[in-house]
XYZ file of C-alpha atoms in Angstrom:
413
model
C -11.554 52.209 -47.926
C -10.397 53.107 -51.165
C -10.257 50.890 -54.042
C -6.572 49.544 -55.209
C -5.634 51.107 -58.731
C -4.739 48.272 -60.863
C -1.250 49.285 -62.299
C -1.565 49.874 -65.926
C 1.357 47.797 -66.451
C -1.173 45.064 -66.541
C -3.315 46.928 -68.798
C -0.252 46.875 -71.247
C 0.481 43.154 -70.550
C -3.488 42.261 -71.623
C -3.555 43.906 -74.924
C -0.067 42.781 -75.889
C -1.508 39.268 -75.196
C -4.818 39.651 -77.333
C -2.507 41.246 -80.167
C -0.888 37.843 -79.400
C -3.744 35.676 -79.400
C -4.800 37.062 -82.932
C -1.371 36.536 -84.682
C -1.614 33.144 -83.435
C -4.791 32.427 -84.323
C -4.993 33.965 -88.008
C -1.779 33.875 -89.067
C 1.443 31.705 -87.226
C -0.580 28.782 -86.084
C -3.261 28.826 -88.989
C -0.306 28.593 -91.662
C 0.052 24.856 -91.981
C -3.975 24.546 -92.015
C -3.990 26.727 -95.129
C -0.999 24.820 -96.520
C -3.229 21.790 -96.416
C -6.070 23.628 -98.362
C -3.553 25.099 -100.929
C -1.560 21.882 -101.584
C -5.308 20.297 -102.394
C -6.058 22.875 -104.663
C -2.806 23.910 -106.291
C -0.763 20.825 -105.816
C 1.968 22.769 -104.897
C 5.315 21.021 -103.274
C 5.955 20.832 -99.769
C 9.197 22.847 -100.588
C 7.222 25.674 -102.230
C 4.747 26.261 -99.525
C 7.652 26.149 -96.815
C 9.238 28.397 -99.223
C 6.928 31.515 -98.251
C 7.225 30.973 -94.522
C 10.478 31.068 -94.846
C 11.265 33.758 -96.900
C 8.784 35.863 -94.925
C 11.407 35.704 -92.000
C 14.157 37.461 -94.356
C 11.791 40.052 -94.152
C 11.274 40.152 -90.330
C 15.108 39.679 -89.766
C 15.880 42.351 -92.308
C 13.471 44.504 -90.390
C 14.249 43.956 -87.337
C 17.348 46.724 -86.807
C 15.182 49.380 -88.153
C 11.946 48.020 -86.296
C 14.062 48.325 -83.018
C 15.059 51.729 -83.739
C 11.901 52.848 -84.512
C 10.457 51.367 -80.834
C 13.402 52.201 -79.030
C 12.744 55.902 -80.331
C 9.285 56.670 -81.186
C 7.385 53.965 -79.255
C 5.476 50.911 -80.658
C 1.801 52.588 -80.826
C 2.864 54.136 -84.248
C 4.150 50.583 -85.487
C 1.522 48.496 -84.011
C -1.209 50.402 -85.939
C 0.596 50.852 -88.883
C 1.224 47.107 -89.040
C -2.117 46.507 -88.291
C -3.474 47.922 -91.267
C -1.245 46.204 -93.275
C -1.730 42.687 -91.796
C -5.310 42.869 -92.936
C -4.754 44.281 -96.249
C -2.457 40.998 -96.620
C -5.039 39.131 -95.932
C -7.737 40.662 -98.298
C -4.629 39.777 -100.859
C -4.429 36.210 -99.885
C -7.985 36.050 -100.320
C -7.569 36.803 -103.780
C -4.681 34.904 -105.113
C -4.837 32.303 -107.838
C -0.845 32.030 -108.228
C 2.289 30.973 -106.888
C 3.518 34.432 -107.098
C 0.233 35.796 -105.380
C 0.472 33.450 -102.866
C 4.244 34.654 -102.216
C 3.428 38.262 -102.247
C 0.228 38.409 -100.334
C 2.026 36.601 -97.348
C 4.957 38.884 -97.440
C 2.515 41.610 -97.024
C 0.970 39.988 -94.210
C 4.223 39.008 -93.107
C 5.566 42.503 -92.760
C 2.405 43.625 -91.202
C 2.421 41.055 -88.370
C 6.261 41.728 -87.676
C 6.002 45.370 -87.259
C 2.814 44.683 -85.302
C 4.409 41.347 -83.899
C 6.810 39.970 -81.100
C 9.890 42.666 -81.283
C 7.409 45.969 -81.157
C 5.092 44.023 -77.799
C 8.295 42.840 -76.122
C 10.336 46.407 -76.304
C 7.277 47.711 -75.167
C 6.608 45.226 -71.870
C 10.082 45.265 -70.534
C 9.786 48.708 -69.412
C 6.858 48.322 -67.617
C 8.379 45.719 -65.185
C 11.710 44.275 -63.358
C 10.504 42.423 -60.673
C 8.170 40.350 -62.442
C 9.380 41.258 -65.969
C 9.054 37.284 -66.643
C 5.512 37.276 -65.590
C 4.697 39.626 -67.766
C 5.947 38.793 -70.925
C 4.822 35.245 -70.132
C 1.262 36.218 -69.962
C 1.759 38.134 -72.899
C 2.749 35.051 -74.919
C -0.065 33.149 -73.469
C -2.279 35.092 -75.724
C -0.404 32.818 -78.797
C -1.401 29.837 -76.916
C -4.710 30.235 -76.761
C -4.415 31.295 -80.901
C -3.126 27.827 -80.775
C -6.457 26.492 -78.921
C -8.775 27.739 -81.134
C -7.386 26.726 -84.526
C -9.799 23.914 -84.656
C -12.539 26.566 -84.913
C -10.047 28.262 -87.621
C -10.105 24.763 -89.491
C -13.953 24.455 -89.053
C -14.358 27.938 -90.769
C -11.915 26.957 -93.286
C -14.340 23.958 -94.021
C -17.388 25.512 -93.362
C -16.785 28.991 -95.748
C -13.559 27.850 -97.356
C -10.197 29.158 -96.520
C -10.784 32.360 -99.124
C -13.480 33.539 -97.092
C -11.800 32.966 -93.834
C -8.914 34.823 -94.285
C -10.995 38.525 -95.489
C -12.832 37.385 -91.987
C -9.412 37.594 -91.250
C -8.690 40.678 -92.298
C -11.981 42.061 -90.743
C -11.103 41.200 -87.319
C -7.697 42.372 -87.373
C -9.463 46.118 -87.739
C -11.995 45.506 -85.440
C -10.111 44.235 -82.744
C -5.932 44.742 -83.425
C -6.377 48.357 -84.322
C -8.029 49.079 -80.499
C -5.920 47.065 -78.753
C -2.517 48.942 -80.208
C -3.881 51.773 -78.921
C -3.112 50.785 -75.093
C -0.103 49.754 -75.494
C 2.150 52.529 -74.029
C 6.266 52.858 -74.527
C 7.204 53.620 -70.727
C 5.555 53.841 -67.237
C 6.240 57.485 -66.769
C 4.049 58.394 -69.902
C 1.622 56.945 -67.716
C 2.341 58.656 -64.298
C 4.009 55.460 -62.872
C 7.306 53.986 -61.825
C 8.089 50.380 -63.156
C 6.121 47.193 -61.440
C 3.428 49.718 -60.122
C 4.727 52.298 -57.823
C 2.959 55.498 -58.323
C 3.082 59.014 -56.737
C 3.413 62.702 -57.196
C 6.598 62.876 -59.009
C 7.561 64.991 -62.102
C 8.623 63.664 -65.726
C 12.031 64.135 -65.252
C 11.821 62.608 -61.464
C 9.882 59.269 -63.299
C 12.677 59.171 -66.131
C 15.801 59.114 -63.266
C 13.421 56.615 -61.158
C 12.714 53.821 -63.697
C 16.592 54.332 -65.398
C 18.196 53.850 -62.035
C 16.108 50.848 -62.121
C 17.331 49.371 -65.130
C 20.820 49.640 -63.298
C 22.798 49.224 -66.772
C 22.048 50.285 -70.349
C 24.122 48.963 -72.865
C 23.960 50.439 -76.546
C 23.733 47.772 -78.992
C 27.395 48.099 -80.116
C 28.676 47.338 -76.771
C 26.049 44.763 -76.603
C 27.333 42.945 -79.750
C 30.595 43.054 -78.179
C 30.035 40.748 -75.178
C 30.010 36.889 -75.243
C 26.593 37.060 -74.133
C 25.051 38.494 -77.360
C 25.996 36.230 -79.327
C 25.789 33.356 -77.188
C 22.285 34.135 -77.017
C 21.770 34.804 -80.428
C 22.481 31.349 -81.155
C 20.642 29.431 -78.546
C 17.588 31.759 -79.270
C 18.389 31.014 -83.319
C 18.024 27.171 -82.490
C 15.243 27.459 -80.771
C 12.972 29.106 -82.837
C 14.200 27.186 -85.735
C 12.559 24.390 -84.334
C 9.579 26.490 -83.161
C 9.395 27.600 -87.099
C 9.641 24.320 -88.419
C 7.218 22.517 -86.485
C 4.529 25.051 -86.994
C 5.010 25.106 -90.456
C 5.526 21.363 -91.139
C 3.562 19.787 -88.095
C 0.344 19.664 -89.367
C 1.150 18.051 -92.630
C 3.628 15.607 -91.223
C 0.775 13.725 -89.130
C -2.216 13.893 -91.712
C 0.565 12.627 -94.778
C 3.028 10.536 -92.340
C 0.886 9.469 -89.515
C -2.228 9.317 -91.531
C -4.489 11.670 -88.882
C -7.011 13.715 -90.726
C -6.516 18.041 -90.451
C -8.882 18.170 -87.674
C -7.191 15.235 -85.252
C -4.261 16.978 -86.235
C -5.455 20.574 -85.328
C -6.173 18.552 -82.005
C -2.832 17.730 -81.208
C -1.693 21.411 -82.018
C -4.407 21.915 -78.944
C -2.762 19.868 -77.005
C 0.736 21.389 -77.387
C -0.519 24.838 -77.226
C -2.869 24.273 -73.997
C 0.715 22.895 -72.204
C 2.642 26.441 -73.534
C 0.005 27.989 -72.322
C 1.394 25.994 -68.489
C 4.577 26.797 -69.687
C 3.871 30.671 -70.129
C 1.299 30.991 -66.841
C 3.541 28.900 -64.524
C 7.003 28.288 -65.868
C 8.039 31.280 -66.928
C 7.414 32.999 -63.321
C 9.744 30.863 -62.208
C 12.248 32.843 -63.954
C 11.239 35.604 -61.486
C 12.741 33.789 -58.735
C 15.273 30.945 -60.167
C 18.593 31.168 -62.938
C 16.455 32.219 -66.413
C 19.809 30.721 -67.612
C 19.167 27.285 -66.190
C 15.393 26.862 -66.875
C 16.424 27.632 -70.746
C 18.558 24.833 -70.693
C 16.622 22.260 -69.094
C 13.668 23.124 -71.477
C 16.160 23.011 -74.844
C 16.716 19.291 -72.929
C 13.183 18.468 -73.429
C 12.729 20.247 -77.285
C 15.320 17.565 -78.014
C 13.696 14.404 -76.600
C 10.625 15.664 -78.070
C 11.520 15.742 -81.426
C 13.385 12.349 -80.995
C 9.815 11.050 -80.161
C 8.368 12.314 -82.597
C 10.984 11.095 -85.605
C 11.628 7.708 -84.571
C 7.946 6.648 -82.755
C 5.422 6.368 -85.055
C 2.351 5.970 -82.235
C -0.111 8.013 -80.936
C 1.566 7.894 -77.142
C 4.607 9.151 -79.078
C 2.885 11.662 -80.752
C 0.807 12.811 -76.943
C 4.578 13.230 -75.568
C 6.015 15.481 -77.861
C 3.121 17.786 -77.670
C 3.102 17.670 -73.797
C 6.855 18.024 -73.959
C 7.540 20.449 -76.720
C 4.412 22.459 -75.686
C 5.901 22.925 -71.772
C 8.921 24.016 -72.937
C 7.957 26.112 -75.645
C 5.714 28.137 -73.428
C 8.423 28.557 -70.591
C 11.408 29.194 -72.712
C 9.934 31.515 -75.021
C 8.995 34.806 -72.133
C 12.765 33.535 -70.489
C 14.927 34.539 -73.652
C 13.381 37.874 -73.853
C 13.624 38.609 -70.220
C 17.070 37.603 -70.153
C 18.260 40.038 -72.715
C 16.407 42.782 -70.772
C 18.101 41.840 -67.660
C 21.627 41.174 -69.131
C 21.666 44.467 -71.152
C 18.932 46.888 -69.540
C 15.557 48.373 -71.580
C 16.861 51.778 -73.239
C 18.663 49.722 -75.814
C 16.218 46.639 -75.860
C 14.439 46.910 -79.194
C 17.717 47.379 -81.294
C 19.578 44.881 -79.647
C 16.753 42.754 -80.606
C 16.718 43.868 -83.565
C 20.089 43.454 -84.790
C 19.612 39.347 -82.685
C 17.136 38.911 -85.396
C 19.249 39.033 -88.093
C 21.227 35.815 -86.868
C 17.774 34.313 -85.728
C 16.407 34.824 -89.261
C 18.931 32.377 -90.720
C 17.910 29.673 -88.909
C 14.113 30.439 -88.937
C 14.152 30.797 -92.847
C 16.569 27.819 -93.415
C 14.723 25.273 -90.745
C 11.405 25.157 -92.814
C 12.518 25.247 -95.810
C 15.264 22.405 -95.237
C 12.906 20.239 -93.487
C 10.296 20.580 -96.167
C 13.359 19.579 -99.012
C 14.150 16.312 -97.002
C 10.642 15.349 -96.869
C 9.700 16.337 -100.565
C 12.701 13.702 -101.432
C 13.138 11.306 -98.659
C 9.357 11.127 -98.769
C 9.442 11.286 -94.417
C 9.913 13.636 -92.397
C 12.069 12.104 -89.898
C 15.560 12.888 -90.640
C 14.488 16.249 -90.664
C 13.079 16.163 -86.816
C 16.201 13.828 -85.538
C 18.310 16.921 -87.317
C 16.473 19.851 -85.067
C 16.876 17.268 -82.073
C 20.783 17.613 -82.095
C 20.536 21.007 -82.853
C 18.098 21.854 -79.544
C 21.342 19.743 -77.845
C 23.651 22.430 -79.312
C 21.377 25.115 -78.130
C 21.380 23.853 -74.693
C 24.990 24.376 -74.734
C 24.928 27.828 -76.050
C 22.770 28.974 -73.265
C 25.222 27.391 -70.898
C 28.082 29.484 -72.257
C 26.156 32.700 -71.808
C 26.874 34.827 -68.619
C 25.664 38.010 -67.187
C 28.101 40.707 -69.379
C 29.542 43.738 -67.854
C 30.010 47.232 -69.315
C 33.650 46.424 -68.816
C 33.832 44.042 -71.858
């Protein structure tokens, strides 16, 4: 009996997620950790440090367009290893700063590197490979961030244990050791491969496996005709509220419970284990439901539980409070986040997919670079940072409503 080929597909979907697992780990998750150790030494302002993680996303937003492009037509191995190299030669910077404007610049270079090796290149990349269980896939693909998220404690204890310089050229050495392999699997389409999307393979020519996998995608918009729909922007917005509050609570949560709920960095890294060990549910289990039920509908439900999360989190200052919003915000997180991308995939097919997300981020990029920094103003002079949380809380409402108000477009409109 002859042994099943695993569909490389898979393959695809398993380095995407350790490319995710290392952004995480060194770099999205790990940013309020080395706030913590920069504020000691530097005694910079909450404002300040929120300043670079938000002004990183210009860049990314900026980017996007022309990183889309760039997938859409050459493929996302040439991006993933050029951003590779430069998300470790960011960190080698970082390692070295002793200013305000070296700590800008080095994390715009790192920035830069992890967007072009980030989210929009892995994503434009994955929906090709699958239809069927396209949700599947790109939620195991985020997984890989949640378990970054599980080992920042161990990124804390190494930023105790050799101090947060050395960690981040340790940084810098794994990114080459491990990121620059890794890009190398990931492959644009199934037919460079031999296959048809979600596995089916056979003796078929190129152009045969280019007809098979478009007819598939049943509808291609462009991203003009995309930006002309309802949908888009719709979309757009709900996805723009979302990760506003995904920006601002990775940026901010770790210094709001060790200076507002007086938890030291490593009970607080704990919590961020909690949250990230329920996305990681979220992305295994919740997201496949979008596979079978409205990805429309499971959006909403989980911008419902964003909002009572921060709400918890704002007005309860207690340690149950504190467990909740994790549990909550972590579930929906995880599920939400693999349901927005496969959404855009199915509502405007995969030729297209890396410029329409491309030209998304530029609206998303408001919101992520105005969320920190905001929340960081209102706690540098309200001295709390719970109007700030009650703020994303309505705006996770609004979200909710957006997603509502998106339907399925047709090439019609």
């Amino acid at each position: 009996m002859l042994k099943r080929k695993i569909f490389y597909g898979w393959w695809v979907v398993f380095s995407a997620s350790g490319i995710s697992m290392m952004f995480a780990a060194l770099h999205i998750q790990a940013f309020g950790a080395y706030a913590v150790f920069l504020r000691d030494d530097y005694g910079w302002s909450l404002a300040l440090l929120s300043g670079a993680f938000a002004l990183t996303r210009v860049e990314s937003g900026l980017l996007g367009p022309i990183q889309g492009w760039l997938v859409d037509k050459y493929g996302p191995k040439m991006l993933l290893r050029f951003g590779m190299v430069l998300f470790a030669f960011g960190f080698f910077l970082f390692s070295r700063l002793d200013s305000l404007f070296e700590f800008y610049a080095s994390y715009f270079v790192i920035s830069i590197g992890a967007s072009l090796a980030g989210p929009l290149t892995l994503n434009a990349a994955l929906v090709n490979w699958f239809i069927k269980q396209r949700s599947r896939a790109l939620g195991i693909m985020q997984f890989g961030f949640s378990l970054g998220g599980l080992v920042i404690p161990l990124v804390v204890f190494s930023m105790d244990s050799i101090g947060w310089r050395n960690n981040a050229l340790l940084s810098a050495g794994i990114i080459l050791l491990i990121g620059l392999p890794l890009s190398s699997m990931i492959t644009h389409k199934p037919e460079d491969k031999g296959y048809i999307a979600d596995g089916e393979s056979g003796n078929f020519d190129d152009s045969t496996l280019k007809n098979r996998n478009m007819q598939n995608s049943k509808v291609n918009f462009t991203a003009m005709q995309a930006m002309k729909t309802k949908a888009f922007w719709m979309l757009t917005i709900g996805h723009s509220s979302a990760l506003l509050i995904v920006a601002t609570v990775i940026a901010h949560l770790i210094l709001h419970l060790t200076e507002g709920s007086g938890l030291s960095v490593q009970q607080a890294a704990l919590v961020v284990s909690l949250m990230t060990i329920m996305q990681a549910i979220g992305q295994l289990f919740g997201a496949s439901l979008g596979d079978i039920y409205s990805k429309k509908i499971i959006i909403m439900a989980c911008m419902g539980m964003h909002c009572v999360a921060l709400l918890l989190l704002a007005v309860f200052d207690s340690t149950i409070a504190i467990v909740c919003f994790a549990l909550l915000h972590g579930f929906a997180w995880g599920t939400r986040g693999p349901l927005m991308m496969a959404i855009r995939a199915d509502f405007f097919g995969t030729k297209h997919y890396g410029t329409i997300m491309g030209f998304s981020s530029l609206g998303i990029t408001i919101a992520i670079t105005s969320g920190p920094l905001f929340a960081g103003y209102l706690a540098d002079t309200t001295g709390s940072y719970n109007m700030g949380f009650i703020i994303l809380a309505i705006l996770a409402a609004f979200g909710s409503i957006s997603f509502m108000l998106a339907d399925k477009p047709t090439l019609k409109e």
